Structure formats: structure tokens, C-alpha cells
mmCIF file of C-alpha atoms in Angstrom:
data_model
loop_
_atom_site.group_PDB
_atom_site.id
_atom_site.type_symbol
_atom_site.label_atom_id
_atom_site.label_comp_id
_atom_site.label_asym_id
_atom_site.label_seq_id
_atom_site.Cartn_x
_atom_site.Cartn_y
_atom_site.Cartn_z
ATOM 1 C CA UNK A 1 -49.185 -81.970 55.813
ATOM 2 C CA UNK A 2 -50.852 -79.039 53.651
ATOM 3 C CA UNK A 3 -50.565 -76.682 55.865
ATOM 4 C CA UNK A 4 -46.620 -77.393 56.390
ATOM 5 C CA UNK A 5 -46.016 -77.349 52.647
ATOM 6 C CA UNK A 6 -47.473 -73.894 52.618
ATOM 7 C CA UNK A 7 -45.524 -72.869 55.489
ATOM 8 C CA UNK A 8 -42.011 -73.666 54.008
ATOM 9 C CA UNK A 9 -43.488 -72.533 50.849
ATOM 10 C CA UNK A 10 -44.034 -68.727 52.741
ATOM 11 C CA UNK A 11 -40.782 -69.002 54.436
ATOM 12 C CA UNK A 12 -38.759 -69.777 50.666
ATOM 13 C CA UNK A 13 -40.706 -66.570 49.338
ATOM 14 C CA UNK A 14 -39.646 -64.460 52.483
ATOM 15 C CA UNK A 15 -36.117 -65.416 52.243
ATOM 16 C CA UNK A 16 -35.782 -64.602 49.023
ATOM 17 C CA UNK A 17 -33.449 -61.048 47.848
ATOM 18 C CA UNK A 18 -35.291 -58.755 46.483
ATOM 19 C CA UNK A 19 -34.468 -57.704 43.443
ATOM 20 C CA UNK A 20 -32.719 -53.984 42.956
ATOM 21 C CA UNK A 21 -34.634 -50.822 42.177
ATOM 22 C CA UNK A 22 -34.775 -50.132 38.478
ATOM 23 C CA UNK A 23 -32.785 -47.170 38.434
ATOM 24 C CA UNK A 24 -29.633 -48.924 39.891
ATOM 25 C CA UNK A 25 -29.880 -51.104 36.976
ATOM 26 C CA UNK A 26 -29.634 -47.958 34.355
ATOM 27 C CA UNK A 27 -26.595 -46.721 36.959
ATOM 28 C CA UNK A 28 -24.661 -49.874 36.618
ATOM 29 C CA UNK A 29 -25.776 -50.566 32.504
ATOM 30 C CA UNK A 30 -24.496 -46.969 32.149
ATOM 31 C CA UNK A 31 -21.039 -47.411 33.840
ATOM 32 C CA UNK A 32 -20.276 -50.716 31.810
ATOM 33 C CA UNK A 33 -21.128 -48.997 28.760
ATOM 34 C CA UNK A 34 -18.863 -45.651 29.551
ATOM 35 C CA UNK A 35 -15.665 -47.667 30.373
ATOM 36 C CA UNK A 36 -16.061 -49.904 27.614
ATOM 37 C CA UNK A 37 -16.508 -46.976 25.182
ATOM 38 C CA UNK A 38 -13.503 -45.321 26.833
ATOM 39 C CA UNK A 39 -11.189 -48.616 26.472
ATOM 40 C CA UNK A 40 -12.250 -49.094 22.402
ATOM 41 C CA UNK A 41 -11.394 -45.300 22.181
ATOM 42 C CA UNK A 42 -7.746 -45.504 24.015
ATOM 43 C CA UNK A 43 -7.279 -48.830 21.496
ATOM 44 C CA UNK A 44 -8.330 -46.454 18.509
ATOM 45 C CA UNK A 45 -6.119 -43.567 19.817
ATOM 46 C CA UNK A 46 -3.214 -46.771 20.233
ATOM 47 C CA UNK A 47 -3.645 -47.661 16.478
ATOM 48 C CA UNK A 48 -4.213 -44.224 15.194
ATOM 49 C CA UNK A 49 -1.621 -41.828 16.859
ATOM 50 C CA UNK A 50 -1.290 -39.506 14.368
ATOM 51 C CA UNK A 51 -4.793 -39.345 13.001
ATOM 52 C CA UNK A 52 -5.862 -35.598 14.062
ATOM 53 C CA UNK A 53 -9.655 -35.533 15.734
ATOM 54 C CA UNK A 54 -12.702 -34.702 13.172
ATOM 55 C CA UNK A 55 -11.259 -35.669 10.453
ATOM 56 C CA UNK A 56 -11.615 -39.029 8.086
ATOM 57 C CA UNK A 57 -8.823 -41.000 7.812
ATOM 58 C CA UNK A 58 -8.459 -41.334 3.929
ATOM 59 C CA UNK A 59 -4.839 -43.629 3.787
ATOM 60 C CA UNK A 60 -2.917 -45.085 6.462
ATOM 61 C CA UNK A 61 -0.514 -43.898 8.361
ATOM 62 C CA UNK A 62 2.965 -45.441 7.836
ATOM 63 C CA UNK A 63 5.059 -45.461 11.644
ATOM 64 C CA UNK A 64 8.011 -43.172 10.135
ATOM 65 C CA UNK A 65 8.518 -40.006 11.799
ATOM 66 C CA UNK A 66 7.018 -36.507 9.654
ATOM 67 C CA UNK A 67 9.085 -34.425 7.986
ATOM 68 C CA UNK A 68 10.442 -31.303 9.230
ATOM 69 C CA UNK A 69 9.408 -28.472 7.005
ATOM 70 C CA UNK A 70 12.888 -26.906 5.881
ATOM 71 C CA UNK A 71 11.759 -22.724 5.127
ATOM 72 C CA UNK A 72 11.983 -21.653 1.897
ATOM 73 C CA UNK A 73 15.336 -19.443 0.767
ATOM 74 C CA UNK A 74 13.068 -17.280 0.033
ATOM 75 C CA UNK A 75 11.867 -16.364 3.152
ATOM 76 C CA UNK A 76 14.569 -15.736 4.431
ATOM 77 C CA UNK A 77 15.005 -12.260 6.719
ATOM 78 C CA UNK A 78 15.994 -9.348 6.007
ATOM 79 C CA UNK A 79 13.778 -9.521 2.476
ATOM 80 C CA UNK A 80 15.367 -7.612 -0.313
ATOM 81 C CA UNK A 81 13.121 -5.427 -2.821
ATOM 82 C CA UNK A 82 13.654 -3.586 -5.954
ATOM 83 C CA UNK A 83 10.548 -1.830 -5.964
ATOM 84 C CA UNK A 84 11.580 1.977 -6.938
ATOM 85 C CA UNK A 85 9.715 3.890 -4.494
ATOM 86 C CA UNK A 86 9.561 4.510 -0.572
ATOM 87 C CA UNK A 87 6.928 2.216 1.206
ATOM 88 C CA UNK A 88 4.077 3.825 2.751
ATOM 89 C CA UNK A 89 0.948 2.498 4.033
ATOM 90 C CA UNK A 90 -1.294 4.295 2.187
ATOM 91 C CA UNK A 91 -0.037 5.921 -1.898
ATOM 92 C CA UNK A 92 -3.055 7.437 -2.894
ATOM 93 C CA UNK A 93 -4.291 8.905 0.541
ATOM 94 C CA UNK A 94 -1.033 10.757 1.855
ATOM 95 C CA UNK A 95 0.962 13.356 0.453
ATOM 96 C CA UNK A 96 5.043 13.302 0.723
ATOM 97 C CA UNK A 97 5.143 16.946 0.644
ATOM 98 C CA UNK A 98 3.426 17.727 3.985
ATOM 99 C CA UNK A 99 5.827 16.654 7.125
ATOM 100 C CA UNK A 100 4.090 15.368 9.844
ATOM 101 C CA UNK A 101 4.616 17.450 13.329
ATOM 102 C CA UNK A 102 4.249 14.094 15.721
ATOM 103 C CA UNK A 103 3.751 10.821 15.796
ATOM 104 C CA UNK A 104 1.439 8.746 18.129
ATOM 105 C CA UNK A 105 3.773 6.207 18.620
ATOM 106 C CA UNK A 106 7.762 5.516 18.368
ATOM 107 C CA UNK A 107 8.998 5.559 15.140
ATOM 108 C CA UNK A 108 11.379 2.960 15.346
ATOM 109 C CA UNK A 109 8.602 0.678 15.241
ATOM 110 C CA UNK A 110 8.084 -0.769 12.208
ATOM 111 C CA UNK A 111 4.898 -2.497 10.645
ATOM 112 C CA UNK A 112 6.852 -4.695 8.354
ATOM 113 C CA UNK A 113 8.448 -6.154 11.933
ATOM 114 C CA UNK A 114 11.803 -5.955 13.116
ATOM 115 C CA UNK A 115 14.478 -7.159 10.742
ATOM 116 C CA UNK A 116 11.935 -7.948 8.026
ATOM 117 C CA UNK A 117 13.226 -5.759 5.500
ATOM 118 C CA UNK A 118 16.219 -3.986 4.525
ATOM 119 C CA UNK A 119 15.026 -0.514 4.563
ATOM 120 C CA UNK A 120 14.331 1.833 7.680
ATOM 121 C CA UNK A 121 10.943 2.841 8.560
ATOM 122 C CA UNK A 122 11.326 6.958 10.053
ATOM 123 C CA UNK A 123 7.152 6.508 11.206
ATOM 124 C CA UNK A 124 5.925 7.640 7.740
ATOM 125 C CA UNK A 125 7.822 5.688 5.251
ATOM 126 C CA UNK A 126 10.462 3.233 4.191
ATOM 127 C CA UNK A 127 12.893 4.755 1.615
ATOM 128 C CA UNK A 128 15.066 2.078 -0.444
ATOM 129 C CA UNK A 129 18.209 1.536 1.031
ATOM 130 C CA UNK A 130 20.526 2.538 -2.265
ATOM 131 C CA UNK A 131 19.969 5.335 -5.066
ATOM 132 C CA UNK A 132 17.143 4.600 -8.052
ATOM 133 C CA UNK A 133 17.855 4.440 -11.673
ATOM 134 C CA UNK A 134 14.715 6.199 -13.027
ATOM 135 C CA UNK A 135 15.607 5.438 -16.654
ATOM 136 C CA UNK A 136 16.315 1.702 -16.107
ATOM 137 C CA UNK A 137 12.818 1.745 -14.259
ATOM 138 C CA UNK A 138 10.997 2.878 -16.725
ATOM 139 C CA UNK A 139 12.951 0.809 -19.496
ATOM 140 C CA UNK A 140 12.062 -2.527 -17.352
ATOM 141 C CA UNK A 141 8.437 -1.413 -17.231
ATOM 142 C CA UNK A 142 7.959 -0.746 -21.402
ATOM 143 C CA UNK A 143 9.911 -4.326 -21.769
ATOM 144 C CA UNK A 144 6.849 -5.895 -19.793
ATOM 145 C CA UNK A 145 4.038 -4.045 -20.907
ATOM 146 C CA UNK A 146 5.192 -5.403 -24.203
ATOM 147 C CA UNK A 147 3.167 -3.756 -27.664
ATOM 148 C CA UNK A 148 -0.011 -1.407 -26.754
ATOM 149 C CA UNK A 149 -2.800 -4.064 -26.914
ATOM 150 C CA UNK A 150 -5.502 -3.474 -30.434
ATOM 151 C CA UNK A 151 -9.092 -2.517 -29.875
ATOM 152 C CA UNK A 152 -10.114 -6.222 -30.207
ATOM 153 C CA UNK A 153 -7.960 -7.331 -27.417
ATOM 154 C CA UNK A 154 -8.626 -4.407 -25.055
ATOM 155 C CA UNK A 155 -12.637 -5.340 -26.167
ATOM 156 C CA UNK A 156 -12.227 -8.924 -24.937
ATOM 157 C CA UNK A 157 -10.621 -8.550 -21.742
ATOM 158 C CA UNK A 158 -13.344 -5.674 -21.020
ATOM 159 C CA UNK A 159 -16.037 -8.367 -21.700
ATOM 160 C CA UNK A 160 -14.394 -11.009 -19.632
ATOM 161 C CA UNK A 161 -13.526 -9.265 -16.603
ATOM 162 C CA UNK A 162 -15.957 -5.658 -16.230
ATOM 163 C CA UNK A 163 -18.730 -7.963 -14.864
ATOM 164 C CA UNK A 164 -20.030 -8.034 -11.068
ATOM 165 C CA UNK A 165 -19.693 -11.595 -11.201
ATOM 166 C CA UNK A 166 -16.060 -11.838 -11.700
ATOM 167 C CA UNK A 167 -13.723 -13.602 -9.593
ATOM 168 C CA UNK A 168 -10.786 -11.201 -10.189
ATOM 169 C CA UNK A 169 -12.034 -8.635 -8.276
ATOM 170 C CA UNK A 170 -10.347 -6.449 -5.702
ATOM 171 C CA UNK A 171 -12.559 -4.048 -3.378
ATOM 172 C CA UNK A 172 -9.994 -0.656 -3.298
ATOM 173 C CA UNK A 173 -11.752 1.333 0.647
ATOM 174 C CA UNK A 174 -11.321 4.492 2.221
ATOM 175 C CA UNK A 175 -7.519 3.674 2.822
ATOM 176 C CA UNK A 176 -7.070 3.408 -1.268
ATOM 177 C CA UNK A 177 -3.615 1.956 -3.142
ATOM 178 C CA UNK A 178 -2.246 0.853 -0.249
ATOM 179 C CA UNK A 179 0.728 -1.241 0.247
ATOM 180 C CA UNK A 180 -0.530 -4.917 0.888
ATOM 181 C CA UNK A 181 -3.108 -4.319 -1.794
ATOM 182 C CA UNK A 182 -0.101 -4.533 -4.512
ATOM 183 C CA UNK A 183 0.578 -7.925 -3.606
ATOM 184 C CA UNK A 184 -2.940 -8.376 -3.904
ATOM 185 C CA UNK A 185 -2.656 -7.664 -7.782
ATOM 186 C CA UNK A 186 0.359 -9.588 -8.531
ATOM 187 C CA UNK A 187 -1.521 -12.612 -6.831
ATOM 188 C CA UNK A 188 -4.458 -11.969 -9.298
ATOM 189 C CA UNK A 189 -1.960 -11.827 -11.984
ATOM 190 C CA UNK A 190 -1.088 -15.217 -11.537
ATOM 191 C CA UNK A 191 -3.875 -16.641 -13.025
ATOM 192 C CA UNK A 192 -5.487 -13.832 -15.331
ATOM 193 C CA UNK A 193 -4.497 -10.620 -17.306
ATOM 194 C CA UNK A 194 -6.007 -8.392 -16.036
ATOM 195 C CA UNK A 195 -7.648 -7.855 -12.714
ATOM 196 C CA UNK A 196 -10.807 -5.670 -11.755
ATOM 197 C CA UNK A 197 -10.823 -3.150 -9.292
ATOM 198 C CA UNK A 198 -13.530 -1.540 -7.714
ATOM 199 C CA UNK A 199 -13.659 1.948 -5.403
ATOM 200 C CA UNK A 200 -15.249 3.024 -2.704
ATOM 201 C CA UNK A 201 -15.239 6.046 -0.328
ATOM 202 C CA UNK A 202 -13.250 8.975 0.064
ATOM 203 C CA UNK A 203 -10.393 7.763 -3.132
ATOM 204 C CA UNK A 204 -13.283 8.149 -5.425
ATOM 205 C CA UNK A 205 -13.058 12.150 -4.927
ATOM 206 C CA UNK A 206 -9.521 11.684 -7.423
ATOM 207 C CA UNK A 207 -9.560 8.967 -9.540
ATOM 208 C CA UNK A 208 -6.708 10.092 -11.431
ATOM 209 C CA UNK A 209 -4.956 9.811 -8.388
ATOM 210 C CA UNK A 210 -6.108 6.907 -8.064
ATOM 211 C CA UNK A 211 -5.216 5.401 -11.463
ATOM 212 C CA UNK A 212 -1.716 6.826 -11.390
ATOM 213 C CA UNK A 213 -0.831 5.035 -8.351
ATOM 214 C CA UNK A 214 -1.819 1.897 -9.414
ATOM 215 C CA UNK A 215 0.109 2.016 -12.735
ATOM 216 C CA UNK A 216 3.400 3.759 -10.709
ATOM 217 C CA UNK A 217 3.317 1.088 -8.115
ATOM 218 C CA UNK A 218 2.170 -2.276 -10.124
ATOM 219 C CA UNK A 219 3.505 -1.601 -13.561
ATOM 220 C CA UNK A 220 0.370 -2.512 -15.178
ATOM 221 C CA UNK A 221 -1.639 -0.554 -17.471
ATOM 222 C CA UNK A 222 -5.203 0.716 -16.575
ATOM 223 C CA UNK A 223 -7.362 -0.422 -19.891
ATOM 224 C CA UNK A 224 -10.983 0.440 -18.668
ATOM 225 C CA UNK A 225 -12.115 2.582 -16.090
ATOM 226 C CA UNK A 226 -16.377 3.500 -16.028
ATOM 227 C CA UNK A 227 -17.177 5.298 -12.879
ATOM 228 C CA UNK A 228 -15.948 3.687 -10.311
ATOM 229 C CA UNK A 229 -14.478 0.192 -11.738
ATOM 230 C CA UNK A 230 -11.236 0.166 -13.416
ATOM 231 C CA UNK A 231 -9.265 -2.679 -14.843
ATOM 232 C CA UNK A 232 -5.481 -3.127 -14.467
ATOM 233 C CA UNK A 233 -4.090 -4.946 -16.953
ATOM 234 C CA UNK A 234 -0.692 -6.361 -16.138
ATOM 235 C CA UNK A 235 1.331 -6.412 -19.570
ATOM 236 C CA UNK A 236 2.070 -8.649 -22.625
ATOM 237 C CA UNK A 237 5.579 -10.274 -20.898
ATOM 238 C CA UNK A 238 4.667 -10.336 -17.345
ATOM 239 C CA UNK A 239 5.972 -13.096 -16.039
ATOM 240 C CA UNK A 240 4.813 -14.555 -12.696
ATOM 241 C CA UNK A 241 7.800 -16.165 -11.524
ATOM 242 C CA UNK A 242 9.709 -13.016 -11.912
ATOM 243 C CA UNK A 243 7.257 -10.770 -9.751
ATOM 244 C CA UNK A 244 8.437 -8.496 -7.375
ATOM 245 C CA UNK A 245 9.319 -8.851 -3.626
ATOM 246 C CA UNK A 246 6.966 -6.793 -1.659
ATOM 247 C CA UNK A 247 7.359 -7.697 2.117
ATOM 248 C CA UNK A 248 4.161 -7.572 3.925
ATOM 249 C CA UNK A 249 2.881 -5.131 6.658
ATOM 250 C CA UNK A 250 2.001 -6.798 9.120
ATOM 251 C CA UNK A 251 -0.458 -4.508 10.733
ATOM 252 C CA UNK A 252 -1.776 -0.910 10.053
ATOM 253 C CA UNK A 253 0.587 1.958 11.908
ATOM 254 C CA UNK A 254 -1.078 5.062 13.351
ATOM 255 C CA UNK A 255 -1.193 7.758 11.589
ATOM 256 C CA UNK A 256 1.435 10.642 12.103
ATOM 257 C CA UNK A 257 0.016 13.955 13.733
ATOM 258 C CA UNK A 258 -0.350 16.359 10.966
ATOM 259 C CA UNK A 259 -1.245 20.659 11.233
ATOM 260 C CA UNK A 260 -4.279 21.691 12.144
ATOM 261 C CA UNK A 261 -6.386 21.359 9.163
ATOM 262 C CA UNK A 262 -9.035 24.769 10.374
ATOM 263 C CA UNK A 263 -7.899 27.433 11.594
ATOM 264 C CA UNK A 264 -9.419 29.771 13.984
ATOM 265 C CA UNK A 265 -9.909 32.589 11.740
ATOM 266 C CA UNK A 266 -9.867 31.595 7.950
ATOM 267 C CA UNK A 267 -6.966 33.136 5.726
ATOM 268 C CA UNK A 268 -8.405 36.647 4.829
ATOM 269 C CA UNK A 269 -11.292 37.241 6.877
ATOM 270 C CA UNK A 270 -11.238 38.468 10.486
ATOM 271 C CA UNK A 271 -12.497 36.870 13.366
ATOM 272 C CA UNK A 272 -15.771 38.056 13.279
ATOM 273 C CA UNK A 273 -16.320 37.299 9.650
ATOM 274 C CA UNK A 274 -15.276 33.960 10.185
ATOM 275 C CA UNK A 275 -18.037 33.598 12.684
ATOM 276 C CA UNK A 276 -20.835 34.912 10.512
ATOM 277 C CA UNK A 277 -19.666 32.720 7.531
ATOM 278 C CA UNK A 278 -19.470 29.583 9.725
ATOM 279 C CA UNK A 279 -22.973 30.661 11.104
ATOM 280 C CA UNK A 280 -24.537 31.188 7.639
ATOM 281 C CA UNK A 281 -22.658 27.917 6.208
ATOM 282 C CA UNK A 282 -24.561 25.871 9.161
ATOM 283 C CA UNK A 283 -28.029 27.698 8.076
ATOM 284 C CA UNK A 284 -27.819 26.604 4.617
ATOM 285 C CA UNK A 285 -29.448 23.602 2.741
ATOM 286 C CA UNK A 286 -26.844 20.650 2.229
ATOM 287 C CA UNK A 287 -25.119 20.722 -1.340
ATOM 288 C CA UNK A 288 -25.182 17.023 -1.197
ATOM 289 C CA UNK A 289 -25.518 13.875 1.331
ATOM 290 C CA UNK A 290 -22.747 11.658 1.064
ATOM 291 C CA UNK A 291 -22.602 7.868 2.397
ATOM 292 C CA UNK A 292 -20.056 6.280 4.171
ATOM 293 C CA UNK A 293 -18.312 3.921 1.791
ATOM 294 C CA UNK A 294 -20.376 5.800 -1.454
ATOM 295 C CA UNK A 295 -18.960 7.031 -4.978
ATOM 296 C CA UNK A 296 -17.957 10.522 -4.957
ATOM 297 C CA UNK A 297 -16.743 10.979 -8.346
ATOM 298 C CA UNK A 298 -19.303 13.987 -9.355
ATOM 299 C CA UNK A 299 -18.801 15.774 -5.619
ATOM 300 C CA UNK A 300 -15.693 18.054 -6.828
ATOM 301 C CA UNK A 301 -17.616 19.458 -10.241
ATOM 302 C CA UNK A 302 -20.428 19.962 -7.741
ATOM 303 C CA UNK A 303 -18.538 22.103 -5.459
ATOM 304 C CA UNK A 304 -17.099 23.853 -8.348
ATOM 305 C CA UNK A 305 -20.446 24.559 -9.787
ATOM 306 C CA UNK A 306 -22.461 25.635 -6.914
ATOM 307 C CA UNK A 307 -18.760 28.373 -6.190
ATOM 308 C CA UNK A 308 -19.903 30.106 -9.231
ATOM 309 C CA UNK A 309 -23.010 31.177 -7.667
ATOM 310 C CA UNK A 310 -22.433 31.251 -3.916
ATOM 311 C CA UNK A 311 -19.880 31.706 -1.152
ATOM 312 C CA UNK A 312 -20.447 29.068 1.271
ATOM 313 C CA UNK A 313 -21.151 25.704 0.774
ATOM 314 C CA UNK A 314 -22.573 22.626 3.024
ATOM 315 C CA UNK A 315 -22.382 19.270 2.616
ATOM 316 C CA UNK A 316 -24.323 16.525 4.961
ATOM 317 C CA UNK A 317 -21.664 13.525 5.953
ATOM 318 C CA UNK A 318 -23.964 12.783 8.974
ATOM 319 C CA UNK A 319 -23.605 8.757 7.605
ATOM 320 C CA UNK A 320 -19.862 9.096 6.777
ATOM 321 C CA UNK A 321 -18.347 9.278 9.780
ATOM 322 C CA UNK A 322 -15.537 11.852 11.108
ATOM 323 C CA UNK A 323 -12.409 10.312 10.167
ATOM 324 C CA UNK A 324 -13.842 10.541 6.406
ATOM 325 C CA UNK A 325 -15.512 13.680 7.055
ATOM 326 C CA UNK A 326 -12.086 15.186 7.252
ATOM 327 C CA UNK A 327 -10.419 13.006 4.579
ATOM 328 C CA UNK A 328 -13.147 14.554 1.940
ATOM 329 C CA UNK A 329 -12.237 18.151 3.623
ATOM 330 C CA UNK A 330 -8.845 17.674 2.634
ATOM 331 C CA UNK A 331 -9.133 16.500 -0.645
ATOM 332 C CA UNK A 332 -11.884 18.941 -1.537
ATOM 333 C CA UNK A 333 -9.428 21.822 -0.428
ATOM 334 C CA UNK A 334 -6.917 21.060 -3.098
ATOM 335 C CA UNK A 335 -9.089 19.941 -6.057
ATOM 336 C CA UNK A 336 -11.589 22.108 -5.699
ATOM 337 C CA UNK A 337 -9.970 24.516 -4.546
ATOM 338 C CA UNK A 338 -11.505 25.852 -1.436
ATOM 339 C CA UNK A 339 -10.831 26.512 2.166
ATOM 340 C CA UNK A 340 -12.712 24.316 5.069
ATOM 341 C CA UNK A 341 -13.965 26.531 7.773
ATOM 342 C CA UNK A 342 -15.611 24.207 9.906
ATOM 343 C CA UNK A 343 -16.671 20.367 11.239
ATOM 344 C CA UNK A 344 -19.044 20.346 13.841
ATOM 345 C CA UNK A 345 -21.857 17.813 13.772
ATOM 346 C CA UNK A 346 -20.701 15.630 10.718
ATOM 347 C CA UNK A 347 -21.065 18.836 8.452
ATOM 348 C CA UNK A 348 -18.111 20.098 6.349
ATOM 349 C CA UNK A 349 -18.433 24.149 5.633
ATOM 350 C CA UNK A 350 -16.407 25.257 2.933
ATOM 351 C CA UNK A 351 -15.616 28.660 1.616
ATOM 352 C CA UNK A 352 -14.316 29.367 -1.725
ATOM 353 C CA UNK A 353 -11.533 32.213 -0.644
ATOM 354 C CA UNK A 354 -10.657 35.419 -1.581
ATOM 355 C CA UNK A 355 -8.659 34.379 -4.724
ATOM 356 C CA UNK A 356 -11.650 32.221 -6.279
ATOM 357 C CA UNK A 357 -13.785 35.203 -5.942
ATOM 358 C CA UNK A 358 -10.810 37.786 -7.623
ATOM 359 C CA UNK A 359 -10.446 35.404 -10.352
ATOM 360 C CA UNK A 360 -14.854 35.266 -11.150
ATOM 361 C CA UNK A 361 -14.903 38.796 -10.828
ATOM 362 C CA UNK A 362 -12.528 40.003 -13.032
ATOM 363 C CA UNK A 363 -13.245 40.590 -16.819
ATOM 364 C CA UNK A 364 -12.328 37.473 -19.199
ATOM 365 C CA UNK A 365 -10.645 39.137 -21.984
#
């Protein structure tokens, strides 16, 4: 009888499943979990339609539709402005008097967009649609600045805002006062008086130019300028609802071909001379080594000084870069003045002419 019971006990054991391999267990566990997490999230995305993904939900979310946003009156197109002078990309940088010979692309295209504005861009500038009254301008402009501000006031606003660490800041680049930046300063002018503006690069070679641009174009009043840092202050009855409409560029146009800035054989010299004083310009110790983005506000009294004593002049721009190479070539020319006879290899050689030398040789009387 034993030996049966052990023998159905065997045959129980042998008939019984066996049970599944473990990793069929994490397969199924894993599946369960996945469509259950994807049914709680379609009930949360049920209850929550408008709630946008990664973010909390601070307040409930009533069922009535959103609003539509209704634009502004004053956005609408074409935008009328009453600033008094033609809109360029760049104030400081180009010069009005010198007419481009070509343009590298159409000029019908215009960077404030088409049908923005009510002027018409001809590829180098926007003039205002109707004539100017100069003598209004300028009568609107004394109204805002208001009284000239006392030595105590101009003190405190140069303590409050001349710092590094002040928010009302605006970095001025190589492309200087340039259109968008003006907006830029009425922004600032918001909030505070006065707004601090710091230059870099090629501007810095003219900061009168500079400063003149930014009180011609903005209306304010520059109050402090050390080196490089200036501070614009915008006027006693500014008011910031009644700022100006400046319509936006919307990107940065190419810029117009202009003459050829070196010629072949520099004004007075023949051919061969030309050669020789490029050759002994190259040979020469640099003046200076200017930086790209640096502060060149001594490089034009440098020029000047080392004229008195030689002929040809180098300066190193090996870190500046050629576009700016050529920018400080330019503006050297007609501060200084000078003539550029060569760029090759990031190295500007300039020649102080004929007339400079006429004018140091003759007798002072």
C-alpha cells in the first residue's frame, strides 16, 4: 500500500505545470504596468485639455473657449513716424555724401518688410515721405529737454548710473548708432533717466561722431562721457507714452558697393614710388596693435603724432579682422588726415600725402 501511495504521489508531481521562466513574469508585470500608465495619462489629458505639457497647473481651467487676441491699433501696417531724418542702418558708420556705385542685392527690398512703413527704402536709406520743419524740430526737442540740469543733479545721476554694475546699460559695437539701437534707448527710458552706454570697436576712433548721433537721433542730452562710457540723459519732460514710432528692421541689409578705397598708384606719387613706400611701410615696426572689439580713442592723436616725424606709418590689426581693418582705414583717412596705401595681411599702411608734408615744411609765421 506504501509503495502505491508513493506512486500516485510521483505521478501528482509529474503532472503538475511548471511554473513560467522568471523573465516572462517581468514581460507580462511590465505590459500591465505600461497600459495602465497610458490609460491614467489619456484620463489626465481628458480632464486637463488645455493644460500645456511641463508646466504646473496653478488654477483650474474653466471649459469656456480662449480669447482671441484682437492686435493692437497700434500695430497696425503701414506704421507712421515723425522722426526728422532718413532711416539708415547704421548713423554713425556711413556717410550720406558718398553714393554708393552698386548694390549686392535689389533695392526694392526693404529690411523694415514690405508695407511696414510709409517711406521707400532706395538700398541705402528711407527718406520721410513729406518735407521737415527744422525749426519746429528743434523747438519740440528744447520743450523736452526741459531747464539744463545743476551740477548736483548731473552729480547724482553720474553716481547712479556710471557703474559696471548697472542695469541700464547698452553695449554700442562695430556697427555704432544704429537704427534698432534707438528703440533700445527709449525702452531704457521707460524706467530711468538716463541710460549708460558703452563703446566698442571701430566708433571709438570718433566719439564726437558718436555723441552727435545719439543726441540728433534720440533727443536726449549726453551728460557724462569718460573714455569710452557715455550717459544719455533723456530730458526733464520726456514723457514715455508720447515716445516716438520707430518701426523695426527686421534684419541687417548688405551693404551697398562703394569706390575702391586704394588705389593703384597713390594720389601724387608714381607707380614706382608707390611700390617702394608700400615696401618700406611693410618693413617698419607697428605704430600700434589694435584688438578686435578694443577702444581706439588715442589711435588718431597717435597717427598724428608719429606724421610729424615720419612718412609712413603701420599699424598691426592682425586680431581685428578685415572688415574692421578697412572701417579704421577709412576713418583714419579723414580724421587724421592721411591716405591708405595698402591692406595685405591684416596691416593698414598709411601715408601722410603731399599736402601734410607742404603744410610741416613751410615756415609758421
Amino acid at each position: 500500500m506504501l509503495n502505491l501511495h508513493r506512486l500516485s504521489l510521483k505521478t501528482l508531481t509529474l503532472i503538475r505545470p511548471s511554473p513560467p521562466p522568471p523573465f516572462l513574469l517581468l514581460l507580462q508585470s511590465s505590459t500591465i504596468s505600461s497600459t495602465t500608465h497610458l490609460h491614467e495619462q489619456q484620463q489626465q489629458q481628458q480632464q486637463d485639455i488645455y493644460d500645456p505639457p511641463f508646466t504646473p497647473l496653478k488654477t483650474p481651467i474653466s471649459n469656456t473657449p480662449r480669447q482671441t487676441l484682437i492686435p493692437s491699433q497700434d500695430q497696425t501696417f503701414p506704421l507712421k513716424s515723425d522722426l526728422p531724418f532718413d532711416f539708415r542702418y547704421s548713423y554713425s558708420e556711413t556717410n550720406p555724401n558718398v553714393k554708393p556705385i552698386g548694390f549686392r542685392e535689389p533695392p526694392r527690398y526693404s529690411p523694415f518688410g514690405p508695407g511696414r512703413i510709409d517711406r521707400h527704402w532706395n538700398g541705402v536709406s528711407a527718406p520721410p515721405a513729406e518735407a521737415v520743419d527744422s525749426e519746429r524740430v528743434l523747438e519740440e526737442r528744447e520743450s523736452v529737454l526741459g531747464e539744463p540740469l545743476t551740477e548736483e543733479e548731473i552729480e547724482i545721476l553720474v553716481e547712479t548710473y556710471r557703474h559696471s554694475h548697472c542695469n541700464r546699460q547698452i553695449n554700442l559695437g562695430k556697427g555704432g548708432v544704429t537704427h534698432n539701437l534707438l528703440d533700445d534707448i527709449h525702452n531704457h527710458w521707460k524706467r530711468a533717466e538716463a541710460v549708460r552706454i558703452k563703446c566698442l570697436g571701430v566708433p571709438t576712433l570718433d566719439m564726437e561722431n558718436v555723441c552727435f548721433h545719439l543726441e540728433d537721433k534720440t533727443g536726449g542730452k549726453v551728460i557724462y562721457r569718460c573714455i569710452n562710457i557715455l550717459l544719455l540723459y533723456r530730458g526733464r519732460n520726456y514723457d514715455p507714452k508720447n515716445k516716438p514710432v520707430i518701426p523695426l528692421m527686421l534684419y541687417k541689409p548688405l551693404a551697398p558697393i562703394y569706390p575702391k578705397l586704394v588705389n593703384n598708384v597713390a594720389d601724387g606719387l608714381t607707380f614706382e614710388e608707390t611700390k617702394e613706400m608700400r615696401n618700406r611701410g611693410l618693413n617698419l615696426p607697428p605704430l600700434m596693435k589694435l584688438t578686435r572689439n578694443g577702444v581706439y580713442v588715442n589711435v588718431v592723436a597717435r597717427v598724428r603724432e608719429a606724421f610729424e616725424t615720419k612718412e609712413v606709418v603701420r599699424l598691426d590689426c592682425s586680431h581685428v579682422g578685415t572688415s574692421d581693418c578697412k572701417k579704421i582705414g577709412v576713418k583714419l583717412r579723414d580724421l587724421v588726415p592721411c591716405i591708405p596705401i595698402l591692406f595685405k595681411d591684416d596691416q593698414i599702411i598709411l601715408w601722410r600725402g603731399k599736402d601734410t608734408q607742404q603744410r610741416q615744411d613751410s615756415p609758421k609765421q
